[in-house]
Coordinates of C-alpha atoms in Angstrom, one line a residue:
Chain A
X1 CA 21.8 -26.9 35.9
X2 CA 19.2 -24.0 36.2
X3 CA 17.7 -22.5 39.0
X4 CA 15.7 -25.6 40.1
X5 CA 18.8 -27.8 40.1
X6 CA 19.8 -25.0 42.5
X7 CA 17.0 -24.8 44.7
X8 CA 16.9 -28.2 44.9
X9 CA 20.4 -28.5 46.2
X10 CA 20.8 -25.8 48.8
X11 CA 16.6 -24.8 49.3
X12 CA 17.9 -21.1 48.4
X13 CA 20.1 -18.9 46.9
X14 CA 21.4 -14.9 47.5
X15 CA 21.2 -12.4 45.0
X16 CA 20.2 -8.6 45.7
X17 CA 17.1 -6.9 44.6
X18 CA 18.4 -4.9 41.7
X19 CA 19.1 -8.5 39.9
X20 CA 15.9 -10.0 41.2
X21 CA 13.4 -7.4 39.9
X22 CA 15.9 -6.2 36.4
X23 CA 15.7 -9.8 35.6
X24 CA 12.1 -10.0 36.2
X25 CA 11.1 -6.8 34.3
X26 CA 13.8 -7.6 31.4
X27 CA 11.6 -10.7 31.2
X28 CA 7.9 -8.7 31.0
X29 CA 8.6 -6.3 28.5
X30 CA 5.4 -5.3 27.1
X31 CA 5.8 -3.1 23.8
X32 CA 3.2 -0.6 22.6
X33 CA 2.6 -1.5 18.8
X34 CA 3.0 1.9 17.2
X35 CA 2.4 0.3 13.8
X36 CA 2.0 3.5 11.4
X37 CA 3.2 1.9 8.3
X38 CA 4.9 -0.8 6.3
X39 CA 7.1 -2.0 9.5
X40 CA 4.4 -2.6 11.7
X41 CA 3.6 -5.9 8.9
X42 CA 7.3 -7.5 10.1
X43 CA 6.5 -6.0 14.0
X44 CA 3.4 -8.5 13.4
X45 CA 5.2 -11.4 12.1
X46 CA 7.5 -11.2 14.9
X47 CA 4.7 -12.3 17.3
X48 CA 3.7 -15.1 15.0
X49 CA 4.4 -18.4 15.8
X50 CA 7.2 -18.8 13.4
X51 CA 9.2 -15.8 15.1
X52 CA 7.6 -16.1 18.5
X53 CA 8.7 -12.8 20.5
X54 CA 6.6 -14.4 23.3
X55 CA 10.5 -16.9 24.1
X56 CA 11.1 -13.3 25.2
X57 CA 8.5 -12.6 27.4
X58 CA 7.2 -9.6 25.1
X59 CA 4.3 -11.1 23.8
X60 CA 1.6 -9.5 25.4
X61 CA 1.2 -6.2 22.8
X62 CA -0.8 -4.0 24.4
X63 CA -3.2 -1.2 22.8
X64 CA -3.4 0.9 26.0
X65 CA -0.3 3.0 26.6
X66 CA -1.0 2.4 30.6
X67 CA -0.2 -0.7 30.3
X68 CA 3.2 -0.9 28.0
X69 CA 6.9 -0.1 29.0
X70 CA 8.0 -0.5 25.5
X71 CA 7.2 1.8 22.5
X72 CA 8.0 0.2 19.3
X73 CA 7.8 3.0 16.6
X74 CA 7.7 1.4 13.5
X75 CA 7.1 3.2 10.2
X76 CA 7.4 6.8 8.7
X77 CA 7.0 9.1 11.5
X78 CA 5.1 12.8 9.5
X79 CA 5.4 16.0 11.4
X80 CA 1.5 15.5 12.1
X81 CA 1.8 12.1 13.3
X82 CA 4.5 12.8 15.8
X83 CA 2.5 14.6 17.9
X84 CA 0.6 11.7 18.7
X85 CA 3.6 9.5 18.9
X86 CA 5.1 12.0 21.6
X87 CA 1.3 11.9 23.2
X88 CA 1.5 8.2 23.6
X89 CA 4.9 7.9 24.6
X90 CA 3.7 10.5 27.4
X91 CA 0.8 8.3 28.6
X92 CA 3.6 5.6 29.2
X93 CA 4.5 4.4 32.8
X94 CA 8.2 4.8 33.6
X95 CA 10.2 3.6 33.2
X96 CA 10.2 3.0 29.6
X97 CA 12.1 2.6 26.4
X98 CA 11.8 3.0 22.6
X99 CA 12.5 1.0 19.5
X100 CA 12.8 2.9 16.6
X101 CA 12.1 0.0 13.6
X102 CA 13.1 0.5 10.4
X103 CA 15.4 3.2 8.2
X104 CA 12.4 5.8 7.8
X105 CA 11.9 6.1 11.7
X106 CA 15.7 6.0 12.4
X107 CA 16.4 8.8 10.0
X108 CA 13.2 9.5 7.7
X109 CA 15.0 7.1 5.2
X110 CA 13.7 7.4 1.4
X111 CA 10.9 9.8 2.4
X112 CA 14.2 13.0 2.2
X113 CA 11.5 15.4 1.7
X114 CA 9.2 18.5 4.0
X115 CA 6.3 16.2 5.7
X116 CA 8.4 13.2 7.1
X117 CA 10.1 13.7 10.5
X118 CA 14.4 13.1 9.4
X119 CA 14.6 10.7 12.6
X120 CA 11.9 10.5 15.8
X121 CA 15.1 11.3 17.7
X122 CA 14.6 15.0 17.2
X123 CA 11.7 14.4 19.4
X124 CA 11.5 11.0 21.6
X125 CA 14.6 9.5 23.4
X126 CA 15.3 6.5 21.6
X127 CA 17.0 3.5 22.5
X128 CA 17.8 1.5 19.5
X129 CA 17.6 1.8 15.9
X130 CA 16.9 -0.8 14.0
X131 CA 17.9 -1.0 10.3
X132 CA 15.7 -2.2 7.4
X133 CA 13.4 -1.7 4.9
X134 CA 11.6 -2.9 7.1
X135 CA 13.9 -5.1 8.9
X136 CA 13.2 -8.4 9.2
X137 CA 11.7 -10.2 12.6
X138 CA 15.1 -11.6 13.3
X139 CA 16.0 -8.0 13.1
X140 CA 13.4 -6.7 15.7
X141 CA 14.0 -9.6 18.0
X142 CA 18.2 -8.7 17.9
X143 CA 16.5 -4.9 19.0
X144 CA 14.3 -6.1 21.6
X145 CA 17.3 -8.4 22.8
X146 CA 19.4 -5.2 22.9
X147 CA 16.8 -3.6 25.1
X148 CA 16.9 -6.7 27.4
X149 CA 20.7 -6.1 27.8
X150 CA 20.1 -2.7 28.8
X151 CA 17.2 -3.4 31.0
X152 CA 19.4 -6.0 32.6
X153 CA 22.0 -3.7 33.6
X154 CA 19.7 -0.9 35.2
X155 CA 19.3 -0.6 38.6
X156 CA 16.5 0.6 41.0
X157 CA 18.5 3.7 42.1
X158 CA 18.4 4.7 38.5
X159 CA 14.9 5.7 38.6
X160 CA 14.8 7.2 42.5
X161 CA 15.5 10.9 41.8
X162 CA 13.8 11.2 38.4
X163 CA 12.1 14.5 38.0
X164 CA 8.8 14.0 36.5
X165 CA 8.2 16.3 33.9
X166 CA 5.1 18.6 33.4
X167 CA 3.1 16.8 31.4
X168 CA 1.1 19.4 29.3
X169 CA -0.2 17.7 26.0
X170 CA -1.9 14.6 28.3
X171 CA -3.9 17.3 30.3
X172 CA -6.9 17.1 28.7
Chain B
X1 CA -13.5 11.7 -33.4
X2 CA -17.0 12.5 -34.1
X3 CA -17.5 13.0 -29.8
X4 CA -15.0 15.2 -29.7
X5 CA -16.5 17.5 -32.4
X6 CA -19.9 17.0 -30.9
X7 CA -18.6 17.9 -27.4
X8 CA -16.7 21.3 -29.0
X9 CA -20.0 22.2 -31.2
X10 CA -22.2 21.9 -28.3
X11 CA -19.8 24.2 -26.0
X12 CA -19.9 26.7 -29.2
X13 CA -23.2 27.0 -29.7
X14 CA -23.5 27.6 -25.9
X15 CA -20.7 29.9 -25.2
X16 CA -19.0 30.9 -28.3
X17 CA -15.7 32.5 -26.8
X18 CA -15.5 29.8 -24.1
X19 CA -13.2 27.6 -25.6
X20 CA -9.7 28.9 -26.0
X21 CA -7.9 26.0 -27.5
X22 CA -8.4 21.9 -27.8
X23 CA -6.0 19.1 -28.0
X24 CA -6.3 15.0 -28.7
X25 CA -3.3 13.3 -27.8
X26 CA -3.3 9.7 -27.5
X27 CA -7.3 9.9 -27.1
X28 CA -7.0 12.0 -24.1
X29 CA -9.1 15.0 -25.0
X30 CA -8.5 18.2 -23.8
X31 CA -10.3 21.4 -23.7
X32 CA -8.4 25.1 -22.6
X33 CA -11.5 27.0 -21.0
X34 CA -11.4 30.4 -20.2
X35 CA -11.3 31.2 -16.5
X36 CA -14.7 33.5 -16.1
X37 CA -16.6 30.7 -18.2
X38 CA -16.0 27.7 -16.1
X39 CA -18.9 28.0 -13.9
X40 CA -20.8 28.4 -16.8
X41 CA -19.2 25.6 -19.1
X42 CA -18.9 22.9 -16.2
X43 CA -22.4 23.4 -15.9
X44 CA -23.8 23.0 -19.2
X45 CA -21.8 20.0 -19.4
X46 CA -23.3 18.7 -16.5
X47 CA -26.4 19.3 -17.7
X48 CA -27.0 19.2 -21.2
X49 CA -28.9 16.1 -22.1
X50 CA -26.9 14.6 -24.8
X51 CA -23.1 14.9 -22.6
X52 CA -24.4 14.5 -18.9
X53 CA -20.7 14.5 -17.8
X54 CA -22.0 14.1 -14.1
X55 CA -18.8 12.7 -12.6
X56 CA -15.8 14.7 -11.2
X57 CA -12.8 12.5 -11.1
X58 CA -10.1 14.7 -10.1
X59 CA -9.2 18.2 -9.7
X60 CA -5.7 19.5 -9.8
X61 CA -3.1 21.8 -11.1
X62 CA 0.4 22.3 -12.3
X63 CA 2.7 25.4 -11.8
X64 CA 5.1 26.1 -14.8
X65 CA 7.4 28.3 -12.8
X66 CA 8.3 30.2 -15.3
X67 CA 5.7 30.9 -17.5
X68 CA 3.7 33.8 -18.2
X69 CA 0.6 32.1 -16.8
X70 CA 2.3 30.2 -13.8
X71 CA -0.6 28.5 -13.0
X72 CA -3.1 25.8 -14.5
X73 CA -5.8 23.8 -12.9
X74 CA -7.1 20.8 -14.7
X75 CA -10.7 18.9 -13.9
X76 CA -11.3 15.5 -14.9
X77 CA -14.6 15.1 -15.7
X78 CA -17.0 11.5 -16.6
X79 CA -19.6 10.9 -18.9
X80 CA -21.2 7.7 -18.3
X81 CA -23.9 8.3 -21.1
X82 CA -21.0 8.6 -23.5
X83 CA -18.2 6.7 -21.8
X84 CA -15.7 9.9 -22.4
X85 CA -13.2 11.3 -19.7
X86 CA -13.3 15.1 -20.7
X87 CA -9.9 17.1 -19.2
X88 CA -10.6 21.0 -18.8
X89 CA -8.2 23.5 -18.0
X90 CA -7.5 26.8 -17.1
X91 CA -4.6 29.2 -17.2
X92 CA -4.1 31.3 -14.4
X93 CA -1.8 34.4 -13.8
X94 CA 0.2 34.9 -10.2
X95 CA -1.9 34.7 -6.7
X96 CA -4.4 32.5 -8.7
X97 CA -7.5 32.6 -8.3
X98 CA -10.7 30.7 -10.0
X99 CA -14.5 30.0 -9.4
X100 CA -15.3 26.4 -7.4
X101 CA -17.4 24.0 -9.0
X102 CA -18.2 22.6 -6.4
X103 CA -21.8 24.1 -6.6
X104 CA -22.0 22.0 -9.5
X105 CA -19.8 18.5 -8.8
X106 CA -19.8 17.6 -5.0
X107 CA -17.1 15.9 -5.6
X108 CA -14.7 18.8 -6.5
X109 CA -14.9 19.4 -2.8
X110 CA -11.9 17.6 -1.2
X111 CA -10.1 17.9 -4.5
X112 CA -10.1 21.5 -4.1
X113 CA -9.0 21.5 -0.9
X114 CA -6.1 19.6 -1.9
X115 CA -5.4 21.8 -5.0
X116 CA -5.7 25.1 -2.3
X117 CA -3.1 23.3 -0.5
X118 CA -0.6 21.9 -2.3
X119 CA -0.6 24.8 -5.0
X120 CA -2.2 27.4 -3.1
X121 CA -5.1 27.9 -5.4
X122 CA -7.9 29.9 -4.1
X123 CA -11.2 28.5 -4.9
X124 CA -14.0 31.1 -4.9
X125 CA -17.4 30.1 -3.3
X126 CA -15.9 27.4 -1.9
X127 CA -18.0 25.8 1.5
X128 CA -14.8 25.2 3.0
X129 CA -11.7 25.7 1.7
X130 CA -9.1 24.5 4.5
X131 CA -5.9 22.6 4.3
X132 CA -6.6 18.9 3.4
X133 CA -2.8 17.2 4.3
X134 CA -0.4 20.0 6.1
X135 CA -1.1 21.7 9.5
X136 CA -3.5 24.4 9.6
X137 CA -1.4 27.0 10.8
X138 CA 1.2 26.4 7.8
X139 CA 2.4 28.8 5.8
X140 CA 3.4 27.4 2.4
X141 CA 1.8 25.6 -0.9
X142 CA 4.4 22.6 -0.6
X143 CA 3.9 21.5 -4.3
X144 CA 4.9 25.3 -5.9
X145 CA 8.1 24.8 -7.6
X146 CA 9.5 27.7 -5.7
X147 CA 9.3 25.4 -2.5
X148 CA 12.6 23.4 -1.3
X149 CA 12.3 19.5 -1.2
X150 CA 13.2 19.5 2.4
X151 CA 10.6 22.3 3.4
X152 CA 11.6 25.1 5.5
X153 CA 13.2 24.7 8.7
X154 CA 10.9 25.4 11.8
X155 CA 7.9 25.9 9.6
X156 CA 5.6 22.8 11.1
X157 CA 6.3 22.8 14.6
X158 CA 7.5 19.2 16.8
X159 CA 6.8 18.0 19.9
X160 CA 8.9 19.1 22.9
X161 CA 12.5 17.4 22.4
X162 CA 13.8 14.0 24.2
X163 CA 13.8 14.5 27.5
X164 CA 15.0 10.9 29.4
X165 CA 16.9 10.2 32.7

């Protein structure tokens, strides 16, 4: 009963291109490993073959910003580091969306004190939060499942009139 | 502990007013230096054939809020001719201020920069006394008992705020 069984019956089928290409890009997610600390350890075991984020299309981790649509931010975010982590998120094509992993990134978790950043949200738009300490794979894969709900449901029109913003801290 | 007393006669016979108090506790040896004789006393220990303490460990301090002497930094120094781990210290008064050794350990260098920042110790003579962990533009000595837990708000600035859609 999937889509060959279909194809096979009728030779084609109608659908519009919002569901065609939400479908295909909800499919290709490619995250950007923004492994700072302890998290990133489960945000590898997710990959492995035992978790196997790749049944979701998303296995293809990719160390270039360019190429990613995905931002996984997992571990303690410091008020130093998040300029980088903005700066990365910045070199990212739209459009794009962001996982923040774990109870430090979410809301700066046990670290309560001046260095750590009390939730990326006060600086990156965020997408889902992910409990844990660190969460487990099963955990990630529920978030990136999340995001493939939301990706499903977005439309090309969404992105049409989007202002581009003056990128200042990826000028040089 | 017949190192101990050498250590102390040695310093004595060097610098006679150098030494303003010792303590032993639990093997860990301690010596109170005065703060104009450090340079001197680090030095000599470094130096003097039968110590050869030629290993900085650590430098630090600790700030007793309320005491008449706020401040204190402490040097962990190594003898590998004498397997010892020597602690000196010095008491110093508000806006603190004390000679660097590292002329004399090259390892004291990082360690003071970390002391300058977190306690706001100035290290005199120092090659290059900048902020080891928080932003260079901050204010603040983070570790000072008179600084709040949570920091203080706006003082390390953040990237430009979420801007999606």
């Amino acid at each position: 009963m999937g889509l060959e069984a279909k194809l096979q019956s009728d030779g084609f089928l109608t659908t519009t291109i919002d569901a065609v290409v939400s479908w295909a890009r909800k499919n290709s997610v490619w995250p950007m490993p923004m492994g700072i600390s302890c998290c990133a350890i489960e945000m590898m075991a997710a990959v492995d073959p035992k978790y196997d984020m790749s049944r979701f299309g998303s296995e293809v981790f990719r160390f270039t910003p360019r190429q990613c649509d995905l931002m996984i931010v997992a571990g303690t975010v410091t008020y130093k580091m998040s300029h980088v982590v903005r700066k990365i998120y910045d070199q990212m094509p739209d459009p794009k969306w962001v996982i923040a992993m774990g109870a430090c990134t979410s809301s700066g978790g046990m670290y309560r004190s001046y260095p750590v950043v009390q939730g990326i949200d006060q600086f990156l738009p965020v997408d889902v939060y992910t409990a844990g300490c660190p969460p487990r794979p099963e955990n990630l894969l529920n978030a990136l499942m999340e995001i493939q709900n939301k990706i499903g449901k977005s439309k090309s029109r969404d992105y049409q009139d989007r202002v581009y913003q003056n990128l200042k801290h990826v000028e040089n | 502990m017949e190192i101990n007393e050498l250590i102390v006669e040695k310093i004595k016979n060097f610098s006679p007013n150098a030494i303003e108090e010792t303590s032993d506790f639990r093997s860990d040896f301690s010596l109170v230096i005065k703060k104009d004789e450090l340079l001197k006393v680090a030095e000599f220990l470094k130096a003097d054939p039968d110590l050869l303490f030629v290993q900085c460990k650590d430098v630090t301090a600790i700030d007793w809020a309320k005491r008449k002497n706020r401040f204190t930094t402490v040097y962990h120094i190594y003898s590998f001719k004498l397997n010892k781990i020597l602690r000196l210290k010095v008491n110093l008064g508000e806006e603190p201020q004390v000679d660097s050794v590292v002329s004399v350990w090259q390892s004291a260098n990082w360690y003071e920069r970390e002391t300058w920042d977190m306690y706001g110790i100035k290290f005199l003579n120092h090659p290059d006394l900048r902020r080891m962990y928080m932003p260079e533009q901050f204010e603040y000595h983070p570790l000072r008992k008179d600084f709040p837990v949570m920091g203080i708000p706006g003082s390390i600035p953040l990237p430009s705020g979420p801007q999606k859609d």
